[in-house]
mmCIF file of C-alpha atoms in Angstrom:
data_model
loop_
_atom_site.group_PDB
_atom_site.id
_atom_site.type_symbol
_atom_site.label_atom_id
_atom_site.label_comp_id
_atom_site.label_asym_id
_atom_site.label_seq_id
_atom_site.Cartn_x
_atom_site.Cartn_y
_atom_site.Cartn_z
ATOM 1 C CA MET A 1 238.313 153.137 -27.783
ATOM 2 C CA LYS A 2 240.743 154.288 -30.446
ATOM 3 C CA LEU A 3 240.008 154.093 -34.163
ATOM 4 C CA LYS A 4 242.583 152.755 -36.593
ATOM 5 C CA ARG A 5 244.952 155.466 -37.804
ATOM 6 C CA PHE A 6 246.122 155.746 -41.406
ATOM 7 C CA GLY A 7 249.173 157.427 -42.950
ATOM 8 C CA LEU A 8 248.264 159.765 -45.812
ATOM 9 C CA ILE A 9 249.319 157.565 -48.722
ATOM 10 C CA ALA A 10 248.153 154.289 -47.177
ATOM 11 C CA PHE A 11 244.803 155.821 -46.377
ATOM 12 C CA LEU A 12 244.298 157.189 -49.888
ATOM 13 C CA LEU A 13 245.287 153.897 -51.479
ATOM 14 C CA TYR A 14 242.911 152.028 -49.213
ATOM 15 C CA VAL A 15 239.915 154.334 -49.726
ATOM 16 C CA TYR A 16 240.265 154.707 -53.473
ATOM 17 C CA ASN A 17 241.431 151.169 -54.203
ATOM 18 C CA VAL A 18 244.428 152.482 -56.153
ATOM 19 C CA SER A 19 247.488 150.317 -56.641
ATOM 20 C CA ILE A 20 250.946 151.710 -55.905
ATOM 21 C CA ALA A 21 251.727 151.546 -59.627
ATOM 22 C CA GLU A 22 248.822 153.872 -60.393
ATOM 23 C CA GLU A 23 249.177 157.634 -60.281
ATOM 24 C CA LEU A 24 246.955 159.465 -57.760
ATOM 25 C CA SER A 25 245.419 162.329 -59.676
ATOM 26 C CA VAL A 26 244.526 165.498 -57.797
ATOM 27 C CA LYS A 27 241.056 165.331 -59.263
ATOM 28 C CA LYS A 28 240.502 161.834 -57.913
ATOM 29 C CA VAL A 29 241.343 162.611 -54.292
ATOM 30 C CA ASP A 30 240.790 166.363 -54.232
ATOM 31 C CA ARG A 31 238.811 166.976 -51.025
ATOM 32 C CA LEU A 32 240.422 164.297 -48.896
ATOM 33 C CA LEU A 33 243.886 165.306 -50.078
ATOM 34 C CA ASN A 34 243.147 168.954 -49.298
ATOM 35 C CA ILE A 35 241.891 168.023 -45.833
ATOM 36 C CA LYS A 36 245.013 166.022 -45.157
ATOM 37 C CA MET A 37 247.357 168.654 -46.602
ATOM 38 C CA ASN A 38 245.681 171.445 -44.615
ATOM 39 C CA SER A 39 245.375 169.195 -41.569
ATOM 40 C CA GLU A 40 241.868 170.541 -41.071
ATOM 41 C CA LEU A 41 238.354 169.101 -41.249
ATOM 42 C CA ARG A 42 235.666 171.782 -41.504
ATOM 43 C CA VAL A 43 232.341 170.636 -40.097
ATOM 44 C CA CYS A 44 229.131 172.639 -40.406
ATOM 45 C CA ILE A 45 226.859 172.432 -37.356
ATOM 46 C CA TRP A 46 223.625 173.980 -36.093
ATOM 47 C CA PRO A 47 224.572 174.947 -32.530
ATOM 48 C CA ASP A 48 220.952 175.007 -31.251
ATOM 49 C CA TYR A 49 220.259 171.314 -31.920
ATOM 50 C CA TYR A 50 219.933 169.716 -28.497
ATOM 51 C CA SER A 51 221.650 166.320 -28.136
ATOM 52 C CA ILE A 52 222.911 166.650 -31.725
ATOM 53 C CA THR A 53 225.097 169.779 -32.029
ATOM 54 C CA TYR A 54 224.245 171.971 -29.060
ATOM 55 C CA ARG A 55 226.290 174.846 -27.678
ATOM 56 C CA ASN A 56 225.510 174.790 -23.977
ATOM 57 C CA PRO A 57 224.681 178.416 -23.048
ATOM 58 C CA ARG A 58 226.118 177.961 -19.548
ATOM 59 C CA THR A 59 229.513 176.640 -20.622
ATOM 60 C CA GLU A 60 229.718 177.599 -24.345
ATOM 61 C CA ILE A 61 230.892 173.997 -24.903
ATOM 62 C CA LEU A 62 229.507 172.033 -27.838
ATOM 63 C CA GLU A 63 227.647 168.862 -26.906
ATOM 64 C CA GLY A 64 225.734 166.121 -28.707
ATOM 65 C CA VAL A 65 226.048 162.918 -30.642
ATOM 66 C CA ASP A 66 227.263 164.575 -33.859
ATOM 67 C CA ILE A 67 229.837 166.593 -31.933
ATOM 68 C CA GLU A 68 231.229 163.332 -30.509
ATOM 69 C CA ILE A 69 231.242 161.716 -33.942
ATOM 70 C CA ALA A 70 232.927 164.752 -35.534
ATOM 71 C CA HIS A 71 235.766 164.541 -33.005
ATOM 72 C CA ALA A 72 236.134 160.829 -33.735
ATOM 73 C CA PHE A 73 236.153 161.508 -37.491
ATOM 74 C CA ALA A 74 238.906 164.126 -37.184
ATOM 75 C CA GLU A 75 240.919 161.649 -35.104
ATOM 76 C CA PHE A 76 240.314 158.988 -37.760
ATOM 77 C CA LEU A 77 241.686 161.336 -40.428
ATOM 78 C CA GLU A 78 244.474 162.585 -38.134
ATOM 79 C CA VAL A 79 243.570 166.238 -38.703
ATOM 80 C CA ASP A 80 242.372 169.183 -36.633
ATOM 81 C CA LEU A 81 238.664 169.802 -36.263
ATOM 82 C CA VAL A 82 237.065 173.169 -37.083
ATOM 83 C CA PHE A 83 233.364 173.713 -36.402
ATOM 84 C CA VAL A 84 231.507 176.172 -38.642
ATOM 85 C CA ASP A 85 228.254 177.574 -37.256
ATOM 86 C CA SER A 86 225.494 176.960 -39.769
ATOM 87 C CA SER A 87 221.790 176.132 -39.872
ATOM 88 C CA PHE A 88 219.344 174.240 -42.036
ATOM 89 C CA ALA A 89 218.556 177.479 -43.866
ATOM 90 C CA MET A 90 222.262 177.925 -44.667
ATOM 91 C CA LEU A 91 222.939 174.259 -45.433
ATOM 92 C CA VAL A 92 222.815 174.377 -49.240
ATOM 93 C CA ASP A 93 224.791 177.617 -49.474
ATOM 94 C CA ASN A 94 227.537 176.483 -47.098
ATOM 95 C CA LEU A 95 228.075 173.173 -48.880
ATOM 96 C CA SER A 96 227.872 174.679 -52.372
ATOM 97 C CA ASN A 97 230.330 177.458 -51.567
ATOM 98 C CA ASP A 98 232.902 175.245 -49.841
ATOM 99 C CA ARG A 99 232.516 176.755 -46.382
ATOM 100 C CA CYS A 100 232.684 173.281 -44.888
ATOM 101 C CA ASP A 101 233.657 169.785 -45.980
ATOM 102 C CA ILE A 102 230.668 168.109 -44.385
ATOM 103 C CA ALA A 103 227.487 169.062 -42.534
ATOM 104 C CA MET A 104 227.162 167.024 -39.354
ATOM 105 C CA HIS A 105 223.981 168.194 -37.632
ATOM 106 C CA GLY A 106 221.397 165.477 -38.106
ATOM 107 C CA VAL A 107 220.433 166.416 -41.664
ATOM 108 C CA GLY A 108 217.114 164.922 -42.684
ATOM 109 C CA VAL A 109 217.374 162.821 -45.842
ATOM 110 C CA ARG A 110 214.819 164.464 -48.111
ATOM 111 C CA GLU A 111 214.198 164.463 -51.853
ATOM 112 C CA ASP A 112 214.116 168.240 -52.067
ATOM 113 C CA ARG A 113 217.645 168.370 -50.625
ATOM 114 C CA ALA A 114 219.108 165.596 -52.788
ATOM 115 C CA GLN A 115 219.549 167.903 -55.789
ATOM 116 C CA PHE A 116 221.957 170.044 -53.736
ATOM 117 C CA MET A 117 223.907 167.530 -51.634
ATOM 118 C CA ALA A 118 224.755 163.861 -51.152
ATOM 119 C CA PHE A 119 223.872 161.949 -47.991
ATOM 120 C CA THR A 120 225.884 159.440 -46.029
ATOM 121 C CA GLN A 121 224.418 156.305 -44.549
ATOM 122 C CA PRO A 122 221.818 157.385 -41.976
ATOM 123 C CA HIS A 123 222.716 157.035 -38.308
ATOM 124 C CA LEU A 124 219.491 158.289 -36.673
ATOM 125 C CA ARG A 125 215.783 158.039 -37.469
ATOM 126 C CA SER A 126 213.102 160.181 -35.878
ATOM 127 C CA GLY A 127 209.407 160.580 -36.446
ATOM 128 C CA ILE A 128 207.250 163.523 -35.392
ATOM 129 C CA PHE A 129 206.495 164.213 -31.727
ATOM 130 C CA ALA A 130 204.281 166.811 -30.087
ATOM 131 C CA VAL A 131 205.262 169.120 -27.236
ATOM 132 C CA GLY A 132 202.504 170.579 -25.098
ATOM 133 C CA ARG A 133 202.048 172.114 -21.656
ATOM 134 C CA LYS A 134 201.838 169.931 -18.582
ATOM 135 C CA ASN A 135 198.968 172.046 -17.289
ATOM 136 C CA ASN A 136 196.907 171.664 -20.473
ATOM 137 C CA SER A 137 194.468 169.124 -19.062
ATOM 138 C CA HIS A 138 192.475 168.586 -22.260
ATOM 139 C CA ILE A 139 195.495 167.254 -24.188
ATOM 140 C CA GLN A 140 196.886 164.177 -22.448
ATOM 141 C CA SER A 141 197.568 161.913 -25.423
ATOM 142 C CA TRP A 142 198.118 162.055 -29.185
ATOM 143 C CA GLU A 143 194.440 161.324 -29.832
ATOM 144 C CA ASP A 144 193.491 164.540 -28.026
ATOM 145 C CA ILE A 145 195.405 166.769 -30.449
ATOM 146 C CA ASP A 146 193.291 166.737 -33.611
ATOM 147 C CA GLN A 147 190.140 168.189 -32.090
ATOM 148 C CA LEU A 148 188.087 171.279 -32.876
ATOM 149 C CA GLY A 149 189.408 174.352 -31.122
ATOM 150 C CA ASN A 150 192.982 173.084 -30.775
ATOM 151 C CA ILE A 151 195.910 174.915 -32.386
ATOM 152 C CA VAL A 152 198.981 173.028 -33.639
ATOM 153 C CA VAL A 153 202.203 174.889 -34.476
ATOM 154 C CA VAL A 154 204.897 173.886 -36.970
ATOM 155 C CA GLN A 155 208.002 175.665 -38.220
ATOM 156 C CA LYS A 156 207.959 176.790 -41.833
ATOM 157 C CA GLY A 157 210.152 174.702 -44.115
ATOM 158 C CA THR A 158 210.357 171.650 -41.869
ATOM 159 C CA TYR A 159 208.970 168.317 -42.984
ATOM 160 C CA MET A 160 206.444 168.607 -40.125
ATOM 161 C CA GLU A 161 204.594 171.298 -42.099
ATOM 162 C CA PRO A 162 203.340 169.192 -45.063
ATOM 163 C CA VAL A 163 202.808 166.119 -42.868
ATOM 164 C CA MET A 164 200.578 167.962 -40.414
ATOM 165 C CA ARG A 165 198.650 169.665 -43.215
ATOM 166 C CA ASP A 166 197.714 166.164 -44.381
ATOM 167 C CA GLN A 167 197.157 164.732 -40.910
ATOM 168 C CA LEU A 168 194.973 167.348 -39.251
ATOM 169 C CA GLN A 169 191.251 167.279 -39.937
ATOM 170 C CA TYR A 170 189.821 169.349 -37.084
ATOM 171 C CA ALA A 171 192.610 171.227 -35.302
ATOM 172 C CA GLU A 172 193.940 174.499 -36.713
ATOM 173 C CA LEU A 173 197.500 174.586 -38.074
ATOM 174 C CA THR A 174 199.709 177.618 -37.423
ATOM 175 C CA VAL A 175 203.014 178.028 -39.285
ATOM 176 C CA VAL A 176 205.783 180.152 -37.746
ATOM 177 C CA ASP A 177 209.102 181.239 -39.232
ATOM 178 C CA ASP A 178 211.396 180.705 -36.259
ATOM 179 C CA PHE A 179 211.968 177.486 -34.311
ATOM 180 C CA MET A 180 211.821 179.391 -31.008
ATOM 181 C CA ALA A 181 208.431 180.821 -31.961
ATOM 182 C CA ARG A 182 206.933 177.327 -31.804
ATOM 183 C CA GLU A 183 207.573 176.947 -28.096
ATOM 184 C CA GLN A 184 206.650 180.567 -27.364
ATOM 185 C CA GLU A 185 203.236 180.009 -28.918
ATOM 186 C CA VAL A 186 202.627 176.940 -26.754
ATOM 187 C CA MET A 187 204.176 178.302 -23.567
ATOM 188 C CA SER A 188 202.024 181.447 -23.797
ATOM 189 C CA GLY A 189 198.841 179.440 -24.329
ATOM 190 C CA ARG A 190 198.230 180.797 -27.826
ATOM 191 C CA ALA A 191 198.655 177.250 -29.159
ATOM 192 C CA ASP A 192 198.203 173.806 -27.671
ATOM 193 C CA VAL A 193 201.146 171.825 -29.080
ATOM 194 C CA PHE A 194 204.010 172.216 -31.492
ATOM 195 C CA MET A 195 205.423 169.477 -33.690
ATOM 196 C CA THR A 196 209.110 168.597 -33.719
ATOM 197 C CA ASP A 197 211.501 165.657 -33.797
ATOM 198 C CA TYR A 198 212.744 163.523 -30.916
ATOM 199 C CA PRO A 199 215.965 165.468 -30.134
ATOM 200 C CA TYR A 200 214.178 168.811 -29.891
ATOM 201 C CA ALA A 201 211.334 167.299 -27.870
ATOM 202 C CA LEU A 202 213.979 165.881 -25.538
ATOM 203 C CA ARG A 203 215.417 169.377 -25.184
ATOM 204 C CA MET A 204 212.060 170.768 -24.123
ATOM 205 C CA VAL A 205 211.326 168.188 -21.426
ATOM 206 C CA SER A 206 214.930 168.315 -20.179
ATOM 207 C CA LEU A 207 215.378 172.085 -20.005
ATOM 208 C CA THR A 208 211.912 173.381 -19.096
ATOM 209 C CA GLN A 209 209.459 172.817 -16.273
ATOM 210 C CA TRP A 210 206.316 173.251 -18.347
ATOM 211 C CA ALA A 211 206.780 170.995 -21.389
ATOM 212 C CA ARG A 212 205.228 167.577 -21.905
ATOM 213 C CA LEU A 213 206.339 165.182 -24.666
ATOM 214 C CA ILE A 214 203.431 163.514 -26.477
ATOM 215 C CA GLU A 215 204.296 160.483 -28.586
ATOM 216 C CA PRO A 216 202.116 159.128 -31.410
ATOM 217 C CA PRO A 217 200.888 155.527 -31.027
ATOM 218 C CA THR A 218 202.841 154.551 -34.151
ATOM 219 C CA PRO A 219 205.828 156.380 -35.714
ATOM 220 C CA LEU A 220 204.643 159.345 -37.757
ATOM 221 C CA ALA A 221 206.641 160.255 -40.864
ATOM 222 C CA PRO A 222 209.895 158.621 -39.713
ATOM 223 C CA THR A 223 212.826 160.411 -41.328
ATOM 224 C CA ASP A 224 216.425 159.252 -41.610
ATOM 225 C CA TYR A 225 219.116 161.637 -40.377
ATOM 226 C CA ALA A 226 222.542 161.524 -41.976
ATOM 227 C CA TYR A 227 225.485 163.757 -42.855
ATOM 228 C CA ALA A 228 225.603 165.856 -46.008
ATOM 229 C CA VAL A 229 228.553 166.366 -48.345
ATOM 230 C CA PRO A 230 228.886 168.334 -51.598
ATOM 231 C CA LEU A 231 227.464 166.728 -54.731
ATOM 232 C CA ASN A 232 229.584 164.665 -57.120
ATOM 233 C CA GLU A 233 232.310 163.853 -54.617
ATOM 234 C CA ASP A 234 231.804 160.110 -54.546
ATOM 235 C CA GLN A 235 235.165 159.252 -53.041
ATOM 236 C CA TRP A 236 234.743 161.708 -50.195
ATOM 237 C CA LEU A 237 231.310 160.220 -49.552
ATOM 238 C CA LYS A 238 232.887 156.758 -49.561
ATOM 239 C CA THR A 239 235.430 157.926 -46.990
ATOM 240 C CA VAL A 240 232.734 159.165 -44.602
ATOM 241 C CA ASN A 241 230.679 155.996 -45.021
ATOM 242 C CA HIS A 242 233.735 153.854 -44.321
ATOM 243 C CA PHE A 243 234.306 155.796 -41.105
ATOM 244 C CA MET A 244 230.659 155.333 -40.099
ATOM 245 C CA ASP A 245 231.008 151.580 -40.672
ATOM 246 C CA GLU A 246 234.054 151.646 -38.383
ATOM 247 C CA ILE A 247 232.308 153.327 -35.466
ATOM 248 C CA ARG A 248 229.248 151.114 -35.854
ATOM 249 C CA SER A 249 231.325 147.939 -35.755
ATOM 250 C CA LYS A 250 233.265 149.156 -32.714
ATOM 251 C CA GLY A 251 230.110 150.091 -30.802
ATOM 252 C CA LEU A 252 231.024 153.779 -30.720
ATOM 253 C CA LEU A 253 227.892 154.983 -32.505
ATOM 254 C CA LEU A 254 225.664 153.350 -29.909
ATOM 255 C CA GLU A 255 227.900 154.610 -27.109
ATOM 256 C CA PHE A 256 227.709 158.212 -28.350
ATOM 257 C CA ALA A 257 223.922 158.000 -28.874
ATOM 258 C CA ARG A 258 223.330 156.525 -25.417
ATOM 259 C CA LYS A 259 225.502 159.213 -23.797
ATOM 260 C CA ASN A 260 223.332 161.915 -25.379
ATOM 261 C CA GLY A 261 219.932 160.354 -24.683
ATOM 262 C CA LEU A 262 219.320 159.321 -28.298
ATOM 263 C CA GLU A 263 219.458 155.542 -27.993
ATOM 264 C CA PRO A 264 215.744 155.259 -28.964
ATOM 265 C CA ILE A 265 216.441 156.692 -32.428
ATOM 266 C CA VAL A 266 219.952 155.454 -33.238
ATOM 267 C CA LEU A 267 220.480 153.158 -36.258
ATOM 268 C CA VAL A 268 223.179 150.652 -35.380
ATOM 269 C CA ASP A 269 222.481 148.027 -38.088
#
């Protein structure tokens, strides 16, 4: 399904609600005008985010819902698409230093990030899930996790860390620096479960033989995922939100989410 295409001037007039008699100042349309003039949209991604922005190690091809949406956005703007490898640790620096125009890798909408970036309308929402070993017979359900003697792993700096500090009463919490260290702790038997979001939990059960996804009985700390743009660029933010409205109304957002196994967490309304 093709999205509506805009010529440069018509698109700018539409987005910024500027009449033909008005003069388009460079300041008013700076980022969008630069993107159009350079014919290039720079998108920051985290290439290890399964089903979101994942570089398949077998093919080196990028996959995931935000990869699909980024391609559709570049088509919408009629520009080339350039992916910039990034991470959540590099997110603030890359946006602040103009290394990309937008971060499209399921960025959690959090207060501590809002002072550094602006968020689009959310398109996904995930709570916290646990990943354990299939052969760990004493943890079969969420209720089995918070028990004396159990060890729960979280990655430092994620929103899972403060949530689990509040949630756990009996189990021991271990904090690791690297996202891969979480699964290594569980796989080795040094820990019982690690906490993550739905896309990463999906990665574990899809790509390993040992992992079991454990879902809480009710959503735990549901967090909206959106795209991030530099601060104080309201018109650029408006442009992205308009595009997101377009793909929602055309059913493309749901189509992309379903294709990547994320239908349970997609926000289509």
